[in-house]
Every structure is written in structure tokens, then in C-alpha cells.
Amino acid sequence: MSWDGLRELAEFRAEKGCAISFYLDLDPKTTPTAGDAATRVSSLLTEGERHAEANNRGLTHDQRVALKKDFTRIRDYFADEFQRDGAHGVAVFSAGMDNVWRPRALIESVPDRVRVGREFHLAPLVPLVGRGEGALVAFLGRERGELFRLHSGRLEEIVDRTDDVPGRHDQGGWSQARFQRHTEKLVAEHLKEVAEELDRRVRRMHTPKVIVVSSEEVRAEFEELVSSETKSAIVGWTSADAHASPRELLDVTTPILDAARARHEASLLERWREGAGRGGRAASGWAETLEAASDARVEVLLYEEGADHEAWQCAACGRLSATGGQCPLDGTETDRRDDGLDLTMHQTVAHGGTVWAVTAHEDLGPVGGVGALLRY
């Protein structure tokens, strides 16, 4: 799941019918067998149908029929189409009357949940976005040169620039020196080709996180060949066996991505503390954050796991506030909602912002578990 994919879901609002958001936890520790998964799917869908019947009494006959068909389609999907294939979670977004069907296998577990409304429920997805997805791994040797992209929990090869470089000559004399110079020239050309390819990918992908796997000898040479943009994108260097598989490469690069994520979180919170402390471009607490999200001012929404709050939403324009009453923009009476966090995420992502689930710090606790870095 990427930010673009999440943004597409956040921008959706059912115009004709209802939107179903279905999440299933497939962590092997809690759902070890296909039978366990099938039982949970049936239970969740039955719960969702009961909840929809009790809380959507204003639906037309056609909307009720369409909603029933959506639940049936989700059941059929799990019975006939879904392939677990290592997935630790799954999300399904369905709105039949509005022609939307989005099943998504997930690389991490999510809480079991089913929601019916006008918008899709996105809160369970946000912590999974940006967890290394799209990162590039460059695996370098004197002959080997491969680029991998992290996608759905796997390293997928996207470039192979492995060359047949001659080995070191083991005889003395002038011929050895000449042969060695020839070999080193081929190695230098090989590394230059890989560096240029990596530069192109970094520019095309708008500076993704990059990890380089190489020996110290190769690192010293390669580091001089890549562009300054690529150098800035590199979040770590490591080494691996010369014949390491993509799975083995993922094992040695995952800790580097986790460390980069921790550094980024610390940097975001430092910016937030500075902005909040001097009344700058930062929001603290629910009232300020809801208002800023509604004004499209949120650059990064920050929240602690478990944080949520009631909110009031204008049925006409969607504006959010921490108190009820009439919308200040159009005078429409606002509706009380229990899912303030999800609503704030929708506003943030739909207006081009991002969301960060704070996991390693407790700075947001005193302000209700939520805050934001603002564009202005």
C-alpha cells in the first residue's frame, strides 16, 4: 500500500450507495489455517451485516439490495479467489453502486474490522504505509550489479547489470600488471553503469530510500560515482554473501530500514515540539488538528496508537470540528462522529498530506495523542 493508493481511497465518497471496509488479521500466530480464516470471515461479515441493518435505516430498497450484494461478493472472494500466499492481513473495499472493488493483500497484520459508511475506513492501513515500501536495494560486487525494489514485503529484481569481469591474474611479470589494469578498468566501468542506473531510478521514483549492499572496497569506489541526490537517499550500507538470495538480502536490509524509520520519527517529533513550543507551524490536540486538517494545512498528521476522539462533521462540505453546532462555512448542522482519527486521516491524505503513527515516543500523550506539522 502506497500513499497514492491510500489517497485514492481517501478521496472516495459513496454517492449512490454505501462503502464497506473489511479487514482480516492473517497473522500465522492467530490465524494458522485456512479454516480459521474462513470462520473469522464468516463471523465478521455476519457482524457487519447486522450493524449495517441497525445503523442504516434510511437506505432505499436499491441501496439495501446493493449492500447485500457487496457482502456476498466479499464472501465469494474469500471462498473462490483469495490466495493467502504469505499475506499477514487483507483489506477489501467495496461499493458496488459506485463501481468500486479494491481487495488488498497486506504484508503485516491488521485488526479484524468491518465498517459501513459513505467513506472507506482507513485507520488500520496507515501504519503500514511507507514501511520501506518502494525502497531500493543495490547489490554490488566486482561483477555483480543488481537493483531490487521492496514491494509487498518482497525484494523484486528490477535491473541486472552483472558482467563477466575476468578474475585477478595469478602470474607475475609485465603481463600480470597489464592484465590487472585491464581488469580494474572493466570493474570501474561496471560500477559506473550500475551507479548511473541507480541515479536514474532515484530520480524517477522521487528519492526513495536506498540501501547499498557491498564490500568496503567496492563501497569506497561506488560512493564516488553516484550523484549527490542518490547519496542523500542512501539510508545505510551493509554487506552480504556474494551469492545472497533476495530473501537473504531482505533479512540484512530490514534492520536498516527500521533504523531509518526511527530516525525519521525522531526528526518529525523534534520539528513538532519546536513548532508547538513557539506557536509556529504545528497543531497540538484534537481541536487544533481537526481545524487544520479541514483547512488542508496539515503536512504530516502525527498520532499515537489507540488515540481517537469524537468529532463533528458537516454533512455538506465535510469540515470537522471538536464541538457541535453549525458549520462556520455554510451553516449546516454538524453530525457527531466517533471516529475522529479516521476522519482527520481522510482530510489529511486527500489534501496531499501524510500520516505518521508514532510508535517509539510518548510526546503526544499530554495533548490527547494527536498533533500535526502544518504547511502554513
PDB file of C-alpha atoms in Angstrom, residues 11-167:
ATOM      1  CA  GLU A  11     -10.805  10.793  -1.831  1.00  0.00           C
ATOM      2  CA  PHE A  12     -13.683   8.383  -2.369  1.00  0.00           C
ATOM      3  CA  ARG A  13     -17.153   9.135  -1.017  1.00  0.00           C
ATOM      4  CA  ALA A  14     -20.103   6.944  -1.993  1.00  0.00           C
ATOM      5  CA  GLU A  15     -22.621   8.951  -3.990  1.00  0.00           C
ATOM      6  CA  LYS A  16     -25.130   6.217  -4.821  1.00  0.00           C
ATOM      7  CA  GLY A  17     -24.786   3.516  -2.175  1.00  0.00           C
ATOM      8  CA  CYS A  18     -22.616   2.516   0.794  1.00  0.00           C
ATOM      9  CA  ALA A  19     -18.919   1.818   1.232  1.00  0.00           C
ATOM     10  CA  ILE A  20     -17.794  -1.361   3.011  1.00  0.00           C
ATOM     11  CA  SER A  21     -14.330  -1.567   4.595  1.00  0.00           C
ATOM     12  CA  PHE A  22     -13.357  -5.096   5.605  1.00  0.00           C
ATOM     13  CA  TYR A  23     -10.128  -6.022   7.428  1.00  0.00           C
ATOM     14  CA  LEU A  24      -8.959  -9.522   8.350  1.00  0.00           C
ATOM     15  CA  ASP A  25      -5.937 -10.427  10.502  1.00  0.00           C
ATOM     16  CA  LEU A  26      -3.974 -13.304   8.948  1.00  0.00           C
ATOM     17  CA  ASP A  27      -1.042 -13.382  11.337  1.00  0.00           C
ATOM     18  CA  PRO A  28       0.003 -17.068  11.457  1.00  0.00           C
ATOM     19  CA  LYS A  29       0.067 -16.921  15.257  1.00  0.00           C
ATOM     20  CA  THR A  30      -3.639 -16.074  15.430  1.00  0.00           C
ATOM     21  CA  THR A  31      -4.896 -17.494  12.131  1.00  0.00           C
ATOM     22  CA  PRO A  32      -2.751 -20.543  11.351  1.00  0.00           C
ATOM     23  CA  THR A  33      -5.086 -22.397   8.958  1.00  0.00           C
ATOM     24  CA  ALA A  34      -7.445 -21.692   6.081  1.00  0.00           C
ATOM     25  CA  GLY A  35     -10.285 -22.999   8.241  1.00  0.00           C
ATOM     26  CA  ASP A  36      -9.516 -20.427  10.938  1.00  0.00           C
ATOM     27  CA  ALA A  37      -9.574 -17.665   8.332  1.00  0.00           C
ATOM     28  CA  ALA A  38     -12.869 -18.865   6.841  1.00  0.00           C
ATOM     29  CA  THR A  39     -14.518 -18.936  10.263  1.00  0.00           C
ATOM     30  CA  ARG A  40     -13.394 -15.388  11.027  1.00  0.00           C
ATOM     31  CA  VAL A  41     -14.502 -14.121   7.603  1.00  0.00           C
ATOM     32  CA  SER A  42     -17.989 -15.543   8.132  1.00  0.00           C
ATOM     33  CA  SER A  43     -18.248 -14.112  11.646  1.00  0.00           C
ATOM     34  CA  LEU A  44     -17.055 -10.649  10.630  1.00  0.00           C
ATOM     35  CA  LEU A  45     -19.360 -10.414   7.634  1.00  0.00           C
ATOM     36  CA  THR A  46     -22.346 -11.516   9.683  1.00  0.00           C
ATOM     37  CA  GLU A  47     -21.479  -8.856  12.264  1.00  0.00           C
ATOM     38  CA  GLY A  48     -21.108  -6.264   9.520  1.00  0.00           C
ATOM     39  CA  GLU A  49     -24.499  -7.110   8.025  1.00  0.00           C
ATOM     40  CA  ARG A  50     -26.216  -6.804  11.413  1.00  0.00           C
ATOM     41  CA  HIS A  51     -24.503  -3.483  12.108  1.00  0.00           C
ATOM     42  CA  ALA A  52     -25.416  -2.137   8.658  1.00  0.00           C
ATOM     43  CA  GLU A  53     -29.049  -3.151   9.107  1.00  0.00           C
ATOM     44  CA  ALA A  54     -29.286  -1.473  12.506  1.00  0.00           C
ATOM     45  CA  ASN A  55     -27.499   1.773  11.615  1.00  0.00           C
ATOM     46  CA  ASN A  56     -28.557   2.496   8.045  1.00  0.00           C
ATOM     47  CA  ARG A  57     -32.336   2.522   8.249  1.00  0.00           C
ATOM     48  CA  GLY A  58     -32.575   5.475   5.876  1.00  0.00           C
ATOM     49  CA  LEU A  59     -31.353   3.454   2.880  1.00  0.00           C
ATOM     50  CA  THR A  60     -33.560   2.955  -0.167  1.00  0.00           C
ATOM     51  CA  HIS A  61     -34.584  -0.505  -1.344  1.00  0.00           C
ATOM     52  CA  ASP A  62     -31.974  -0.408  -4.130  1.00  0.00           C
ATOM     53  CA  GLN A  63     -29.247   0.594  -1.668  1.00  0.00           C
ATOM     54  CA  ARG A  64     -30.140  -2.262   0.662  1.00  0.00           C
ATOM     55  CA  VAL A  65     -30.040  -4.749  -2.200  1.00  0.00           C
ATOM     56  CA  ALA A  66     -26.681  -3.405  -3.368  1.00  0.00           C
ATOM     57  CA  LEU A  67     -25.273  -3.569   0.163  1.00  0.00           C
ATOM     58  CA  LYS A  68     -26.333  -7.204   0.462  1.00  0.00           C
ATOM     59  CA  LYS A  69     -24.670  -7.959  -2.886  1.00  0.00           C
ATOM     60  CA  ASP A  70     -21.443  -6.310  -1.674  1.00  0.00           C
ATOM     61  CA  PHE A  71     -21.327  -8.528   1.411  1.00  0.00           C
ATOM     62  CA  THR A  72     -21.980 -11.577  -0.792  1.00  0.00           C
ATOM     63  CA  ARG A  73     -19.198 -10.559  -3.160  1.00  0.00           C
ATOM     64  CA  ILE A  74     -16.728 -10.333  -0.273  1.00  0.00           C
ATOM     65  CA  ARG A  75     -17.783 -13.820   0.893  1.00  0.00           C
ATOM     66  CA  ASP A  76     -17.319 -15.198  -2.623  1.00  0.00           C
ATOM     67  CA  TYR A  77     -13.931 -13.520  -2.945  1.00  0.00           C
ATOM     68  CA  PHE A  78     -12.561 -15.322   0.097  1.00  0.00           C
ATOM     69  CA  ALA A  79     -14.179 -18.614  -0.916  1.00  0.00           C
ATOM     70  CA  ASP A  80     -13.109 -18.643  -4.570  1.00  0.00           C
ATOM     71  CA  GLU A  81     -10.373 -16.110  -5.343  1.00  0.00           C
ATOM     72  CA  PHE A  82      -8.216 -15.078  -2.407  1.00  0.00           C
ATOM     73  CA  GLN A  83      -4.748 -16.641  -2.217  1.00  0.00           C
ATOM     74  CA  ARG A  84      -3.051 -16.231   1.137  1.00  0.00           C
ATOM     75  CA  ASP A  85       0.485 -16.679  -0.231  1.00  0.00           C
ATOM     76  CA  GLY A  86       2.251 -15.339   2.855  1.00  0.00           C
ATOM     77  CA  ALA A  87      -0.079 -12.389   3.463  1.00  0.00           C
ATOM     78  CA  HIS A  88      -0.394 -11.362   7.124  1.00  0.00           C
ATOM     79  CA  GLY A  89      -3.552  -9.368   6.571  1.00  0.00           C
ATOM     80  CA  VAL A  90      -6.113  -8.416   3.956  1.00  0.00           C
ATOM     81  CA  ALA A  91      -8.292  -5.389   3.311  1.00  0.00           C
ATOM     82  CA  VAL A  92     -11.285  -5.258   0.982  1.00  0.00           C
ATOM     83  CA  PHE A  93     -13.015  -2.033  -0.057  1.00  0.00           C
ATOM     84  CA  SER A  94     -16.339  -2.434  -1.827  1.00  0.00           C
ATOM     85  CA  ALA A  95     -19.015  -0.008  -3.016  1.00  0.00           C
ATOM     86  CA  GLY A  96     -20.955  -1.768  -5.740  1.00  0.00           C
ATOM     87  CA  MET A  97     -23.379   1.004  -6.643  1.00  0.00           C
ATOM     88  CA  ASP A  98     -20.380   3.321  -7.158  1.00  0.00           C
ATOM     89  CA  ASN A  99     -18.373   0.681  -9.077  1.00  0.00           C
ATOM     90  CA  VAL A 100     -15.554   0.301  -6.576  1.00  0.00           C
ATOM     91  CA  TRP A 101     -13.886  -3.019  -5.700  1.00  0.00           C
ATOM     92  CA  ARG A 102     -10.419  -2.940  -4.125  1.00  0.00           C
ATOM     93  CA  PRO A 103      -9.054  -6.105  -2.447  1.00  0.00           C
ATOM     94  CA  ARG A 104      -5.567  -5.696  -0.966  1.00  0.00           C
ATOM     95  CA  ALA A 105      -3.305  -8.387   0.495  1.00  0.00           C
ATOM     96  CA  LEU A 106      -1.121  -6.876   3.240  1.00  0.00           C
ATOM     97  CA  ILE A 107       2.376  -7.749   4.421  1.00  0.00           C
ATOM     98  CA  GLU A 108       1.548  -7.007   8.067  1.00  0.00           C
ATOM     99  CA  SER A 109      -1.356  -7.921  10.299  1.00  0.00           C
ATOM    100  CA  VAL A 110      -4.347  -5.637  10.847  1.00  0.00           C
ATOM    101  CA  PRO A 111      -7.148  -5.816  13.424  1.00  0.00           C
ATOM    102  CA  ASP A 112     -10.324  -7.643  12.393  1.00  0.00           C
ATOM    103  CA  ARG A 113     -12.821  -4.947  11.491  1.00  0.00           C
ATOM    104  CA  VAL A 114     -15.794  -4.229   9.249  1.00  0.00           C
ATOM    105  CA  ARG A 115     -17.309  -0.786   8.725  1.00  0.00           C
ATOM    106  CA  VAL A 116     -20.140   0.526   6.571  1.00  0.00           C
ATOM    107  CA  GLY A 117     -20.484   4.214   5.720  1.00  0.00           C
ATOM    108  CA  ARG A 118     -20.067   6.776   2.978  1.00  0.00           C
ATOM    109  CA  GLU A 119     -16.269   6.747   3.172  1.00  0.00           C
ATOM    110  CA  PHE A 120     -13.772   3.910   3.488  1.00  0.00           C
ATOM    111  CA  HIS A 121     -12.282   3.262   6.921  1.00  0.00           C
ATOM    112  CA  LEU A 122      -8.514   3.811   6.575  1.00  0.00           C
ATOM    113  CA  ALA A 123      -7.037   3.941  10.086  1.00  0.00           C
ATOM    114  CA  PRO A 124      -5.784   0.300  10.080  1.00  0.00           C
ATOM    115  CA  LEU A 125      -3.873   0.884   6.835  1.00  0.00           C
ATOM    116  CA  VAL A 126      -1.940   3.997   7.765  1.00  0.00           C
ATOM    117  CA  PRO A 127       0.718   2.340   9.975  1.00  0.00           C
ATOM    118  CA  LEU A 128       1.554   0.026   7.061  1.00  0.00           C
ATOM    119  CA  VAL A 129       2.180   2.768   4.506  1.00  0.00           C
ATOM    120  CA  GLY A 130       5.793   3.725   3.994  1.00  0.00           C
ATOM    121  CA  ARG A 131       7.209   0.796   5.972  1.00  0.00           C
ATOM    122  CA  GLY A 132      10.014   0.512   3.442  1.00  0.00           C
ATOM    123  CA  GLU A 133       7.614   0.045   0.521  1.00  0.00           C
ATOM    124  CA  GLY A 134       9.379   1.165  -2.656  1.00  0.00           C
ATOM    125  CA  ALA A 135      12.861   1.161  -1.126  1.00  0.00           C
ATOM    126  CA  LEU A 136      15.714   0.296  -3.487  1.00  0.00           C
ATOM    127  CA  VAL A 137      18.431  -2.214  -2.631  1.00  0.00           C
ATOM    128  CA  ALA A 138      21.609  -2.138  -4.728  1.00  0.00           C
ATOM    129  CA  PHE A 139      23.655  -5.353  -4.502  1.00  0.00           C
ATOM    130  CA  LEU A 140      27.188  -4.681  -5.741  1.00  0.00           C
ATOM    131  CA  GLY A 141      30.288  -6.700  -6.381  1.00  0.00           C
ATOM    132  CA  ARG A 142      33.196  -6.551  -8.805  1.00  0.00           C
ATOM    133  CA  GLU A 143      30.978  -8.463 -11.232  1.00  0.00           C
ATOM    134  CA  ARG A 144      27.515  -8.451  -9.712  1.00  0.00           C
ATOM    135  CA  GLY A 145      25.261  -5.436 -10.034  1.00  0.00           C
ATOM    136  CA  GLU A 146      21.570  -5.813  -9.268  1.00  0.00           C
ATOM    137  CA  LEU A 147      18.855  -3.404  -8.192  1.00  0.00           C
ATOM    138  CA  PHE A 148      15.858  -4.611  -6.223  1.00  0.00           C
ATOM    139  CA  ARG A 149      12.682  -2.810  -5.212  1.00  0.00           C
ATOM    140  CA  LEU A 150      10.841  -3.639  -1.994  1.00  0.00           C
ATOM    141  CA  HIS A 151       7.232  -4.414  -2.900  1.00  0.00           C
ATOM    142  CA  SER A 152       4.645  -6.103  -0.696  1.00  0.00           C
ATOM    143  CA  GLY A 153       7.272  -7.479   1.663  1.00  0.00           C
ATOM    144  CA  ARG A 154       9.490  -8.940  -1.068  1.00  0.00           C
ATOM    145  CA  LEU A 155      12.559  -7.761  -2.959  1.00  0.00           C
ATOM    146  CA  GLU A 156      11.787  -7.784  -6.677  1.00  0.00           C
ATOM    147  CA  GLU A 157      14.653  -7.513  -9.145  1.00  0.00           C
ATOM    148  CA  ILE A 158      14.267  -4.538 -11.469  1.00  0.00           C
ATOM    149  CA  VAL A 159      17.768  -4.275 -13.003  1.00  0.00           C
ATOM    150  CA  ASP A 160      20.586  -6.800 -13.567  1.00  0.00           C
ATOM    151  CA  ARG A 161      23.927  -5.318 -14.608  1.00  0.00           C
ATOM    152  CA  THR A 162      26.037  -8.341 -13.716  1.00  0.00           C
ATOM    153  CA  ASP A 163      29.101  -8.509 -16.000  1.00  0.00           C
ATOM    154  CA  ASP A 164      31.660 -11.200 -16.697  1.00  0.00           C
ATOM    155  CA  VAL A 165      34.724  -9.450 -15.311  1.00  0.00           C
ATOM    156  CA  PRO A 166      37.953 -11.524 -15.561  1.00  0.00           C
ATOM    157  CA  GLY A 167      39.499 -12.692 -12.291  1.00  0.00           C
TER     158      GLY A 167
END
